[in-house]
Short mmCIF file of C-alpha atoms in Angstrom, two decimals:
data_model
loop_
_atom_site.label_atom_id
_atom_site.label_comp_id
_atom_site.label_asym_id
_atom_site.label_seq_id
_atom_site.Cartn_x
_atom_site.Cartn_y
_atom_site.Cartn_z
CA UNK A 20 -20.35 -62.90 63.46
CA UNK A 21 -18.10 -64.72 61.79
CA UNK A 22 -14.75 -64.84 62.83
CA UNK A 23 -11.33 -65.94 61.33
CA UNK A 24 -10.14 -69.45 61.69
CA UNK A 25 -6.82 -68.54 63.23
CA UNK A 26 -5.93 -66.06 66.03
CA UNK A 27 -2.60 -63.65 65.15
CA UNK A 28 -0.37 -63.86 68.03
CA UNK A 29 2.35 -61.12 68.16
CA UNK A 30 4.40 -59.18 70.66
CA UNK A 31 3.33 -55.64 69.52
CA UNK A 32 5.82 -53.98 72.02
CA UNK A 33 8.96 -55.95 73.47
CA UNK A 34 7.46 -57.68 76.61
CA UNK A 35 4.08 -57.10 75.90
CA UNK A 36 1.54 -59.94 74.68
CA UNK A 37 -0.65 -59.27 72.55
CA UNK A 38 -3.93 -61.44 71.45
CA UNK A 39 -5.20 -60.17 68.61
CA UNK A 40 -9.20 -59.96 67.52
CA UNK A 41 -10.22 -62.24 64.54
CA UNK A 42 -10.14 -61.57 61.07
CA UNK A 43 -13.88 -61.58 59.48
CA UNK A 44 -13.82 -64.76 57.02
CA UNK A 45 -15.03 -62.04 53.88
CA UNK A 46 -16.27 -65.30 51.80
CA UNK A 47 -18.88 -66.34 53.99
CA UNK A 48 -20.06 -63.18 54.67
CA UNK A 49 -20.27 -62.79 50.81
CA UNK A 50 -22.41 -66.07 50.90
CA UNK A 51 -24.53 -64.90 53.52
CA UNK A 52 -24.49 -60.76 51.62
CA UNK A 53 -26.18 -63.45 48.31
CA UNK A 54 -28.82 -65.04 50.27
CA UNK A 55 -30.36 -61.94 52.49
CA UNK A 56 -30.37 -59.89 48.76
CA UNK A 57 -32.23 -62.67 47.36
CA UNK A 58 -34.12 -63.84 50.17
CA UNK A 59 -35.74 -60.41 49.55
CA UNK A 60 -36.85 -61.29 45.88
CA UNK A 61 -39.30 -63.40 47.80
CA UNK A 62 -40.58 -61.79 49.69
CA UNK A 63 -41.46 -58.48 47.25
CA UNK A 64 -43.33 -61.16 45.90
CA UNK A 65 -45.40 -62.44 48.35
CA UNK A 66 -46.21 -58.92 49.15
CA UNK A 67 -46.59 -57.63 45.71
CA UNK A 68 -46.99 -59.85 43.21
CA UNK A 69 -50.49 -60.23 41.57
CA UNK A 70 -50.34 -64.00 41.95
CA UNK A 71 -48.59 -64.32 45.29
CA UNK A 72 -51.54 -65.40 47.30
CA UNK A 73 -54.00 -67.22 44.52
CA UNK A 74 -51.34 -69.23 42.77
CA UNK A 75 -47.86 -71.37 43.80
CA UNK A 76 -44.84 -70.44 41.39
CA UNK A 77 -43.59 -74.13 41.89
CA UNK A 78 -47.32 -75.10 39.78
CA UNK A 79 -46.37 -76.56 36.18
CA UNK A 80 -49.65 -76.53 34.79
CA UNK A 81 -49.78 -72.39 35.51
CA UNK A 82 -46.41 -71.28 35.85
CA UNK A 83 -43.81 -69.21 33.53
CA UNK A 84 -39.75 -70.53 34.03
CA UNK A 85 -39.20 -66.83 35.46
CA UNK A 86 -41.32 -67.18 37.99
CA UNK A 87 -40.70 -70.74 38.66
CA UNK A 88 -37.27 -69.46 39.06
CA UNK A 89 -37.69 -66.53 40.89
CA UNK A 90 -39.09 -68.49 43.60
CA UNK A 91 -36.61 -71.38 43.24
CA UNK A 92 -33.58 -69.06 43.75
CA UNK A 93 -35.06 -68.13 46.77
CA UNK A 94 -34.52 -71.88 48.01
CA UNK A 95 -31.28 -71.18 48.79
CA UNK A 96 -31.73 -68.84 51.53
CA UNK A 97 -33.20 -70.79 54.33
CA UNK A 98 -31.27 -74.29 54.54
CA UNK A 99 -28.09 -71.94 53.76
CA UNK A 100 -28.71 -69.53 56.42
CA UNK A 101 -29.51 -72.19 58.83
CA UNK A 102 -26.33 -74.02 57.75
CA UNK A 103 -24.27 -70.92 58.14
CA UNK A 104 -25.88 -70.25 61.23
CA UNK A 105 -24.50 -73.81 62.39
CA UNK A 106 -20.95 -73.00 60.94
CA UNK A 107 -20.85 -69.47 62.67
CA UNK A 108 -21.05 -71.03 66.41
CA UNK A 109 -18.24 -73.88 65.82
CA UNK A 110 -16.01 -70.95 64.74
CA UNK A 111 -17.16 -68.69 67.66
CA UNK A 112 -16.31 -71.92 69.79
CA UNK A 113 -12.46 -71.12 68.48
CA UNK A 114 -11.75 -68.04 71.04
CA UNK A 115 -14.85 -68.84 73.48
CA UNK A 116 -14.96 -71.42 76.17
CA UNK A 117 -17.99 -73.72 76.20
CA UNK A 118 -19.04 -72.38 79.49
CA UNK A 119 -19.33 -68.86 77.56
CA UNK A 120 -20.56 -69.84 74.23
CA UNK A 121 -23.60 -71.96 75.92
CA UNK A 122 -24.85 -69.65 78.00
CA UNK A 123 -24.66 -67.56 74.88
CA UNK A 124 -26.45 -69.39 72.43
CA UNK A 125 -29.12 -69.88 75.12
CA UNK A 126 -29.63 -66.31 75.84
CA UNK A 127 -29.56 -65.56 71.90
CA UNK A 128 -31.68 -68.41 70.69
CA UNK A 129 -34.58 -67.38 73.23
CA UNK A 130 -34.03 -63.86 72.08
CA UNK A 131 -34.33 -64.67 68.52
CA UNK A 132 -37.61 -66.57 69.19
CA UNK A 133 -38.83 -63.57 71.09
CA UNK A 134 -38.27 -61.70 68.12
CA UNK A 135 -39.72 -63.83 65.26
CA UNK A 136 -42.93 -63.53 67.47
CA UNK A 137 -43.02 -59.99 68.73
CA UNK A 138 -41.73 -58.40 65.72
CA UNK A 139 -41.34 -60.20 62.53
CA UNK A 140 -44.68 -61.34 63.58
CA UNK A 141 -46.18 -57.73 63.52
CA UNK A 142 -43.84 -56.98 60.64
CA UNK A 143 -45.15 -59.35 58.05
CA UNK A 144 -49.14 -58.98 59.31
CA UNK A 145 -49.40 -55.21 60.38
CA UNK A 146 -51.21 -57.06 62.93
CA UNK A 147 -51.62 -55.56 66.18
CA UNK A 148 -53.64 -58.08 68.02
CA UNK A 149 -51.56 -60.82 66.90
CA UNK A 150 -54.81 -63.09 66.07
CA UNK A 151 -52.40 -64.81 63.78
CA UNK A 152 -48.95 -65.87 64.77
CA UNK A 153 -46.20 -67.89 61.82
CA UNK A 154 -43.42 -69.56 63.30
CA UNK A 155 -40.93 -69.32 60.65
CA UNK A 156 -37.15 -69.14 59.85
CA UNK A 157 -35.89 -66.56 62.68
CA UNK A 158 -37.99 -68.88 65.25
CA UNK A 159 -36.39 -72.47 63.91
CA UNK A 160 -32.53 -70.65 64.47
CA UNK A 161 -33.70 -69.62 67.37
CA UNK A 162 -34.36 -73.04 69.27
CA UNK A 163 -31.37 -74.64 67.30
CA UNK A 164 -28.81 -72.40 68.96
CA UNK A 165 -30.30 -73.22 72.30
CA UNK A 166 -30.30 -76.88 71.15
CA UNK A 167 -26.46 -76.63 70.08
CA UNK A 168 -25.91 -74.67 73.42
CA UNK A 169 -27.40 -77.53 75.21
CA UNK A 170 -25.65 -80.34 73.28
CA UNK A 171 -22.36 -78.09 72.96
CA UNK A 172 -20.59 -80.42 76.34
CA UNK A 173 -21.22 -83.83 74.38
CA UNK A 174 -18.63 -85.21 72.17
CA UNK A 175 -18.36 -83.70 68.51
CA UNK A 176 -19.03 -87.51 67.20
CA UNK A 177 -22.21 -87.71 68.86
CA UNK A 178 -22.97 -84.14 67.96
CA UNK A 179 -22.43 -85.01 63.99
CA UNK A 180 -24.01 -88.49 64.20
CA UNK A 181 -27.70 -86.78 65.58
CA UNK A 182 -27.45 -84.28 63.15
CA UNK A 183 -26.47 -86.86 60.17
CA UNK A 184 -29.04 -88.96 61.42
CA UNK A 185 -31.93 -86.86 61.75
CA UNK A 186 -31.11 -84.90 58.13
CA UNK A 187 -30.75 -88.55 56.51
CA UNK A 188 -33.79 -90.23 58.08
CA UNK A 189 -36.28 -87.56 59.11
CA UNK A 190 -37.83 -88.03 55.42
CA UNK A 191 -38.80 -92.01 56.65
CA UNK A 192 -42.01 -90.15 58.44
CA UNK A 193 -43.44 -88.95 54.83
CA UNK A 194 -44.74 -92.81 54.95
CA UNK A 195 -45.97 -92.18 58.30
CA UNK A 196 -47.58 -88.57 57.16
CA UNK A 197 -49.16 -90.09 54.03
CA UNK A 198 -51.61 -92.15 55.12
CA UNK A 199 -52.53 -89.69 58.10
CA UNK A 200 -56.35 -87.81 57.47
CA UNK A 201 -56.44 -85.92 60.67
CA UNK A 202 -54.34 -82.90 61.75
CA UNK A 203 -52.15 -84.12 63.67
CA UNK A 204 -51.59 -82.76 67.41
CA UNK A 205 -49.58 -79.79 67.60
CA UNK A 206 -46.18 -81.46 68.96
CA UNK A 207 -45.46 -83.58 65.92
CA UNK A 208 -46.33 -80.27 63.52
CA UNK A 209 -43.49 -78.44 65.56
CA UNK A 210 -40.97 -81.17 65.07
CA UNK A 211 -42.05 -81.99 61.14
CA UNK A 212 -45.16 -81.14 59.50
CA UNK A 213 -46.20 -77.28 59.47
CA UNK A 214 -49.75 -76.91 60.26
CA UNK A 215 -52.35 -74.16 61.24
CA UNK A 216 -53.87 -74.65 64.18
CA UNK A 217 -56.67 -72.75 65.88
CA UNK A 218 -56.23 -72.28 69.22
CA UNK A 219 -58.57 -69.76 70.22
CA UNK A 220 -61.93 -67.93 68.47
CA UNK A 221 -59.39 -64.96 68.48
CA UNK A 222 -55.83 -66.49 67.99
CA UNK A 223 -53.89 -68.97 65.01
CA UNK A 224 -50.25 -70.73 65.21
CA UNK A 225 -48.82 -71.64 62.07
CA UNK A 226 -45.87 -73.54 62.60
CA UNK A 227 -44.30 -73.17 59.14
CA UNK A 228 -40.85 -74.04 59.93
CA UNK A 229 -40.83 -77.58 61.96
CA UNK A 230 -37.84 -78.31 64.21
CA UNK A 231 -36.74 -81.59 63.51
CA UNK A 232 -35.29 -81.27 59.91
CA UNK A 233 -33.71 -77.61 60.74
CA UNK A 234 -32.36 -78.45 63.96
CA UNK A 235 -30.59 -81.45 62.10
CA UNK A 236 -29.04 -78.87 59.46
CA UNK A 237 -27.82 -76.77 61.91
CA UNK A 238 -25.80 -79.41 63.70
CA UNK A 239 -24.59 -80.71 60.78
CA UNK A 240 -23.64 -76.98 59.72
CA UNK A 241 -21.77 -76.98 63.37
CA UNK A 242 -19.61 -79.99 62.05
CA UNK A 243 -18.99 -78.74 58.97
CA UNK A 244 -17.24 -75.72 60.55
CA UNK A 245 -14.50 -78.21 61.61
CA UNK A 246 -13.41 -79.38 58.15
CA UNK A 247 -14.00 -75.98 57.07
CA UNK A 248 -11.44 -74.76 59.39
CA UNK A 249 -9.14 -77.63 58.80
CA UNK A 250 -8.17 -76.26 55.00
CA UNK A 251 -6.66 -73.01 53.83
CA UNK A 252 -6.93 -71.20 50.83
CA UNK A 253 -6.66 -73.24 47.92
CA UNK A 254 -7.15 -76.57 49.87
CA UNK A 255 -10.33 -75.55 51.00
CA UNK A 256 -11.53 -74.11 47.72
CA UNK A 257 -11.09 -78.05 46.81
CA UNK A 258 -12.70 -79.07 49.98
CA UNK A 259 -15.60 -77.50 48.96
CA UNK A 260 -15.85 -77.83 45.47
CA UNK A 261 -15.71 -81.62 46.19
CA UNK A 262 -18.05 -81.75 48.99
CA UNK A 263 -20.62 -79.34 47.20
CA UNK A 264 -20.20 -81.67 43.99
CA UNK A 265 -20.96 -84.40 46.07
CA UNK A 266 -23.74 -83.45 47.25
CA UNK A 267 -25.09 -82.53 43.95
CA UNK A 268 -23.82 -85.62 42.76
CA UNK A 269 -25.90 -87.64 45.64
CA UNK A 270 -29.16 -85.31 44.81
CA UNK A 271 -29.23 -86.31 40.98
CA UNK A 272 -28.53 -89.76 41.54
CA UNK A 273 -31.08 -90.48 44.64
CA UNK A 274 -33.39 -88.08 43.00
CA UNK A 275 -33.50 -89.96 40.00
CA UNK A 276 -35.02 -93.27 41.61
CA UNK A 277 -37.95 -91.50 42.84
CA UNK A 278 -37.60 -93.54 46.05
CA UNK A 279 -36.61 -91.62 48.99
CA UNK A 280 -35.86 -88.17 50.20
CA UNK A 281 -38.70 -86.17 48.38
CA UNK A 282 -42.11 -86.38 48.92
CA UNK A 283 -43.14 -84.57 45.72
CA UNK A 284 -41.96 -87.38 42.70
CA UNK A 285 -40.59 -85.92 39.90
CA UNK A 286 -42.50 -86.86 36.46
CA UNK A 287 -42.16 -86.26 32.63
CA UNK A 288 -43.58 -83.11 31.17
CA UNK A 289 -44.40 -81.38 28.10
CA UNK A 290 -41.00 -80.55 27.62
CA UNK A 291 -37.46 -81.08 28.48
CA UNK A 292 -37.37 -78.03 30.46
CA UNK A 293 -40.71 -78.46 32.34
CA UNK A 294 -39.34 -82.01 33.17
CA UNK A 295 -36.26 -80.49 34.78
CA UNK A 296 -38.85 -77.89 36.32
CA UNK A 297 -40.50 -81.02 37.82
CA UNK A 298 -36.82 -82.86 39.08
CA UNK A 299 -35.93 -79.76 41.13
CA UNK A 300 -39.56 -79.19 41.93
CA UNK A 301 -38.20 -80.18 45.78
CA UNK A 302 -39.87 -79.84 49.31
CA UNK A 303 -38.99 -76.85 51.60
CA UNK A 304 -41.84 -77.39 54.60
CA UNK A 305 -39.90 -79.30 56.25
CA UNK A 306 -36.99 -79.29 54.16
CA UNK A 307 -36.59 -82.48 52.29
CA UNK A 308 -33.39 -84.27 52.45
CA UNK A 309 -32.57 -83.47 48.65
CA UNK A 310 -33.84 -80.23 48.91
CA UNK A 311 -30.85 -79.23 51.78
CA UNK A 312 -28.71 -81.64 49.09
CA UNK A 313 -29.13 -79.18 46.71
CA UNK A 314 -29.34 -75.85 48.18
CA UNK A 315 -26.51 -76.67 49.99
CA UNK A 316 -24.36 -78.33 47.58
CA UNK A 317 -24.70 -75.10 45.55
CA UNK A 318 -23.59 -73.18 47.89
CA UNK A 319 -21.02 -74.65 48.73
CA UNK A 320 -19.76 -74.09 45.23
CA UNK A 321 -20.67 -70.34 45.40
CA UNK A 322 -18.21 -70.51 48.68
CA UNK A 323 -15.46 -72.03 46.86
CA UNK A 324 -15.57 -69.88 43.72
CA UNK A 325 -16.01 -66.27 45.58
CA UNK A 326 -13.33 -67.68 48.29
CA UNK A 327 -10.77 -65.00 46.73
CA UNK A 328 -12.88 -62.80 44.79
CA UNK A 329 -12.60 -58.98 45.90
CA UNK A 330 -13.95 -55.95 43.95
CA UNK A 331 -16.38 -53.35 44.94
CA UNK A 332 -19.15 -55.45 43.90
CA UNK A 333 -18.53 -58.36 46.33
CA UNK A 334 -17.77 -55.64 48.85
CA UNK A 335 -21.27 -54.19 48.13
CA UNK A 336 -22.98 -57.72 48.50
CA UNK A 337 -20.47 -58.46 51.71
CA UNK A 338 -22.13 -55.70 53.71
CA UNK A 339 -25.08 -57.00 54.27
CA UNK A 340 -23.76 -60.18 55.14
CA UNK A 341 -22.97 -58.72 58.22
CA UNK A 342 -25.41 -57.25 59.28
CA UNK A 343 -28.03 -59.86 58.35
CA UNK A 344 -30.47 -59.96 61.34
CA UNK A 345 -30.56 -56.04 60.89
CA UNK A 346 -31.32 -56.29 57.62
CA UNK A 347 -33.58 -59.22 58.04
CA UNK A 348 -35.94 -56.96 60.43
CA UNK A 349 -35.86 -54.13 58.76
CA UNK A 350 -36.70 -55.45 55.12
CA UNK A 351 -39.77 -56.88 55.89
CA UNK A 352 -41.21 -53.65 57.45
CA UNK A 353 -40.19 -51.63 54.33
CA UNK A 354 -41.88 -54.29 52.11
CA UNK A 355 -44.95 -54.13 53.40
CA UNK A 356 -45.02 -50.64 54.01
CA UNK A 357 -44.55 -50.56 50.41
CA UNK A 358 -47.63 -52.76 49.82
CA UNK A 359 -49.59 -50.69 51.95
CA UNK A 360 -49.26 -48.13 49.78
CA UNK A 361 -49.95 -49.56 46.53
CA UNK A 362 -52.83 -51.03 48.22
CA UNK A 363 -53.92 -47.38 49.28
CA UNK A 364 -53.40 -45.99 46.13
CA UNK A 365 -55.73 -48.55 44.73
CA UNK A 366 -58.69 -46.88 46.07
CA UNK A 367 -59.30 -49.41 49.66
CA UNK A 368 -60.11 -47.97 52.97
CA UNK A 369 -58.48 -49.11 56.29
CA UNK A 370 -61.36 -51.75 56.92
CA UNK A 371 -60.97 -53.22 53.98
CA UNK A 372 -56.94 -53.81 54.57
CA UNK A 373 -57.28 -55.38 57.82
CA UNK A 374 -58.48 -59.12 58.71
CA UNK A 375 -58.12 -60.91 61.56
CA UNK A 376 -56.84 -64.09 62.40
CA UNK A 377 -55.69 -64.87 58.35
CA UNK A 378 -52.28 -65.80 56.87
CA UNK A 379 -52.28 -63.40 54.74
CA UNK A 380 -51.38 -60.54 55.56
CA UNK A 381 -52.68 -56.78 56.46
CA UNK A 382 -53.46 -54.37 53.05
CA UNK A 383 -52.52 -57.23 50.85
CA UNK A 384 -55.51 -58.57 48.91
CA UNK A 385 -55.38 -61.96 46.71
CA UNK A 386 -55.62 -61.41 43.33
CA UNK A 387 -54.40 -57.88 43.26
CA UNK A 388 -51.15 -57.12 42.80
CA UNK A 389 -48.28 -56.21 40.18
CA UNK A 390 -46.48 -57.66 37.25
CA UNK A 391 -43.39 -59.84 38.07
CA UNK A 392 -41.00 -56.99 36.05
CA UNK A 393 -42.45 -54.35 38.89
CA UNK A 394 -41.50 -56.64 41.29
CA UNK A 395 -38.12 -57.16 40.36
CA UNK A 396 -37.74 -53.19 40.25
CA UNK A 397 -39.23 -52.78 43.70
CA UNK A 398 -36.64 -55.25 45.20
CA UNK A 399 -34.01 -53.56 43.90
CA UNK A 400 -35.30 -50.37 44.95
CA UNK A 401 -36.03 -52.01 48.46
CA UNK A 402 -32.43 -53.69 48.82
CA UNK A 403 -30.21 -50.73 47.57
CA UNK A 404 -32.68 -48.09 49.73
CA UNK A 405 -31.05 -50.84 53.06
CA UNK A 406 -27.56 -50.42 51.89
CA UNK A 407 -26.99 -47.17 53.56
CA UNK A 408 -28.57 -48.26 57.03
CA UNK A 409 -26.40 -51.77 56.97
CA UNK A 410 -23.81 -49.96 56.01
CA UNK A 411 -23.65 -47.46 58.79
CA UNK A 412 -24.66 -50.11 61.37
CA UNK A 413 -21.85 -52.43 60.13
CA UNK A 414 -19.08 -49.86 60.85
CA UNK A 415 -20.70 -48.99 64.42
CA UNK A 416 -20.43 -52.44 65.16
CA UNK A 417 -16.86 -52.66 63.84
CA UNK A 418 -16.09 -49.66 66.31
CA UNK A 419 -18.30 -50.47 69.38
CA UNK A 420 -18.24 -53.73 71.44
CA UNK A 421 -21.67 -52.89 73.93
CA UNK A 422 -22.50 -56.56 74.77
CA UNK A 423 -25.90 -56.29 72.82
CA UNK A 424 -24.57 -55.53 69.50
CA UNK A 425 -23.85 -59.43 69.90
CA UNK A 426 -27.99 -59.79 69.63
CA UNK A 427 -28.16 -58.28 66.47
#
């Protein structure tokens, strides 16, 4: 998806022009290769881990530092593939008119949202009557690329100031949210706080991933893609080492005061690592304004510091970079086909696997489960057993240009 900044112009035969494809940018599909691997680390766990569904990782008073950081890794995937997500259509915008890339982004956005309910949907639950429906990340990318292809004719200034704007200020309604009792109506959970809501004896919405605060990353990743394509090489390693350190910089210092940007305060704890547990102990529904300071910041760093790396390891990791939506779909089916069968060979019947109308999912009980080494093993299992199938689906796209390989 992502393309190269500049287009190489030549005259390949005297008298005849010649406009050249793009160059892949490998770096940020090395970025985006990182989060989908991890991104799956979290979700082994929620399907497999004995504690996944009876117990947060993020709890002090019951948590181990691996799992607390197993889980906090995983922080990194969502605001960065949002933000990437953001950076990828400013770059498109380079050899597409906004007449093209609009409609596009319409067409893809609603697609994606089709998909996060159809199929990730029945992916994740094993649910075939869809009692219970999760609007998550796939869903919130979705409705900010037919946002940005709305918003795409308006003036770049206007475009950054929303999006600075809304990730800056959004966090002004935790005052608002604390003192209300009541769920609120289901509107203000889809722009900012998630929510369950039952809307039928036979049917449940969670809206996990609220617009407002995602939206606002993704237009702010869309303005980033202009001072990322502003630098070259070794500027733009320093572009982003200072902006990443910046925002790091900006997290620590804000985060500090205990003021603003988080509802979840920080506090001393038994320890000095516990209390650093507690600092980066951050919001992610919605995503707090210090949490995308973070998550973001770091990996922007990552960006800068794999910007001319190049060995068969980051050529591993690049692969399913890009491929990522095909990867995305097709992990979670594996993983819970693999939970199926643990919970199978457990000794349960069919009934007892499958519930109605509940977050959690088909064949996964709470309080059963594995140990967080097995875990760790089974992702690895899960992501190398992928590599093959990206692999192969990468190089067909590379060699095939059917206008719906653009949809995947």
């Amino acid at each position: 998806m992502h393309e190269a900044i500049t287009e190489q112009v030549a005259y390949d035969q005297p008298g005849v022009f010649v406009k050249h494809s793009f160059n892949r940018i490998n770096s940020i599909d090395l970025l985006r290769g990182v989060i989908m691997i991890i991104m799956a680390l979290d979700h082994t766990r929620d399907f497999l881990h004995v504690a996944a569904w009876t117990d947060s990782p993020m709890n002090l008073a019951t948590t181990t530092p691996w799992l607390y950081f197993t889980r906090w890794i995983t922080h990194l995937c969502a605001p960065n593939f949002v933000f990437l997500a953001g950076l990828s259509v400013y770059l498109q915008q380079l050899r597409k008119s906004k007449k093209t890339l609009s409609a596009f982004l319409i067409k893809r956005g609603s697609w994606l949202v089709l998909i996060e309910i159809l199929i990730v949907n029945l992916e994740f639950s094993f649910d075939i009557t869809f009692s219970f429906v999760a609007l998550q990340v796939i869903w919130v990318i979705g409705i900010g690329m037919i946002i940005l292809g709305l918003i795409l004719w308006l003036p770049f200034g206007i475009i950054f100031i929303t999006g600075l704007v809304i990730v800056l200020g959004h966090n002004a309604l935790d005052y608002y949210e604390a003192g209300i009792t009541a769920q609120p109506p289901l509107w203000y959970s889809l722009l900012h706080r998630p929510s369950v809501y039952k809307l039928s004896e036979h049917f449940s919405l969670l809206v996990f991933y609220p617009l407002l605060p995602w939206c606002g990353l993704m237009l702010l990743g869309y303005c980033f893609g202009k001072l990322f394509v502003k630098f070259e090489d070794n500027k733009r390693q320093r572009m982003l080492i200072l902006s990443g350190s910046a925002l790091l910089l900006f997290f620590i210092v804000l985060r500090y005061t205990n003021t603003y940007g988080d509802p979840l305060n920080w506090s001393p704890q038994k320890n000095g690592l516990y209390t650093f547990l507690s600092f980066i102990n951050l919001q992610k529904y919605p995503p707090s304004l210090l949490f995308m300071c973070i998550t973001v910041g770091l990996a922007m760093l990552i960006l800068a510091f794999v910007q001319n790396v190049n060995n068969r390891l980051t050529r591993f990791i690049t692969v399913y970079g890009r491929v990522p939506f095909f990867y995305y779909v097709l992990h979670f089916f594996l993983l819970h086909l693999v939970a199926t069968i643990f919970f199978f060979a457990r000794g349960h019947s069919l009934n007892e696997g499958i519930h109605h109308g509940q977050e959690t999912p088909n064949f996964v009980r709470p309080g059963e489960g594995l140990s967080l080494a097995i875990v760790y093993i089974i992702w690895l299992c899960v992501v190398l057993a992928l590599y093959p199938l990206c692999k192969r689906f990468n190089e067909y796209k590379r060699h095939h240009k059917e206008w719906w390989l653009s949809y995947l």
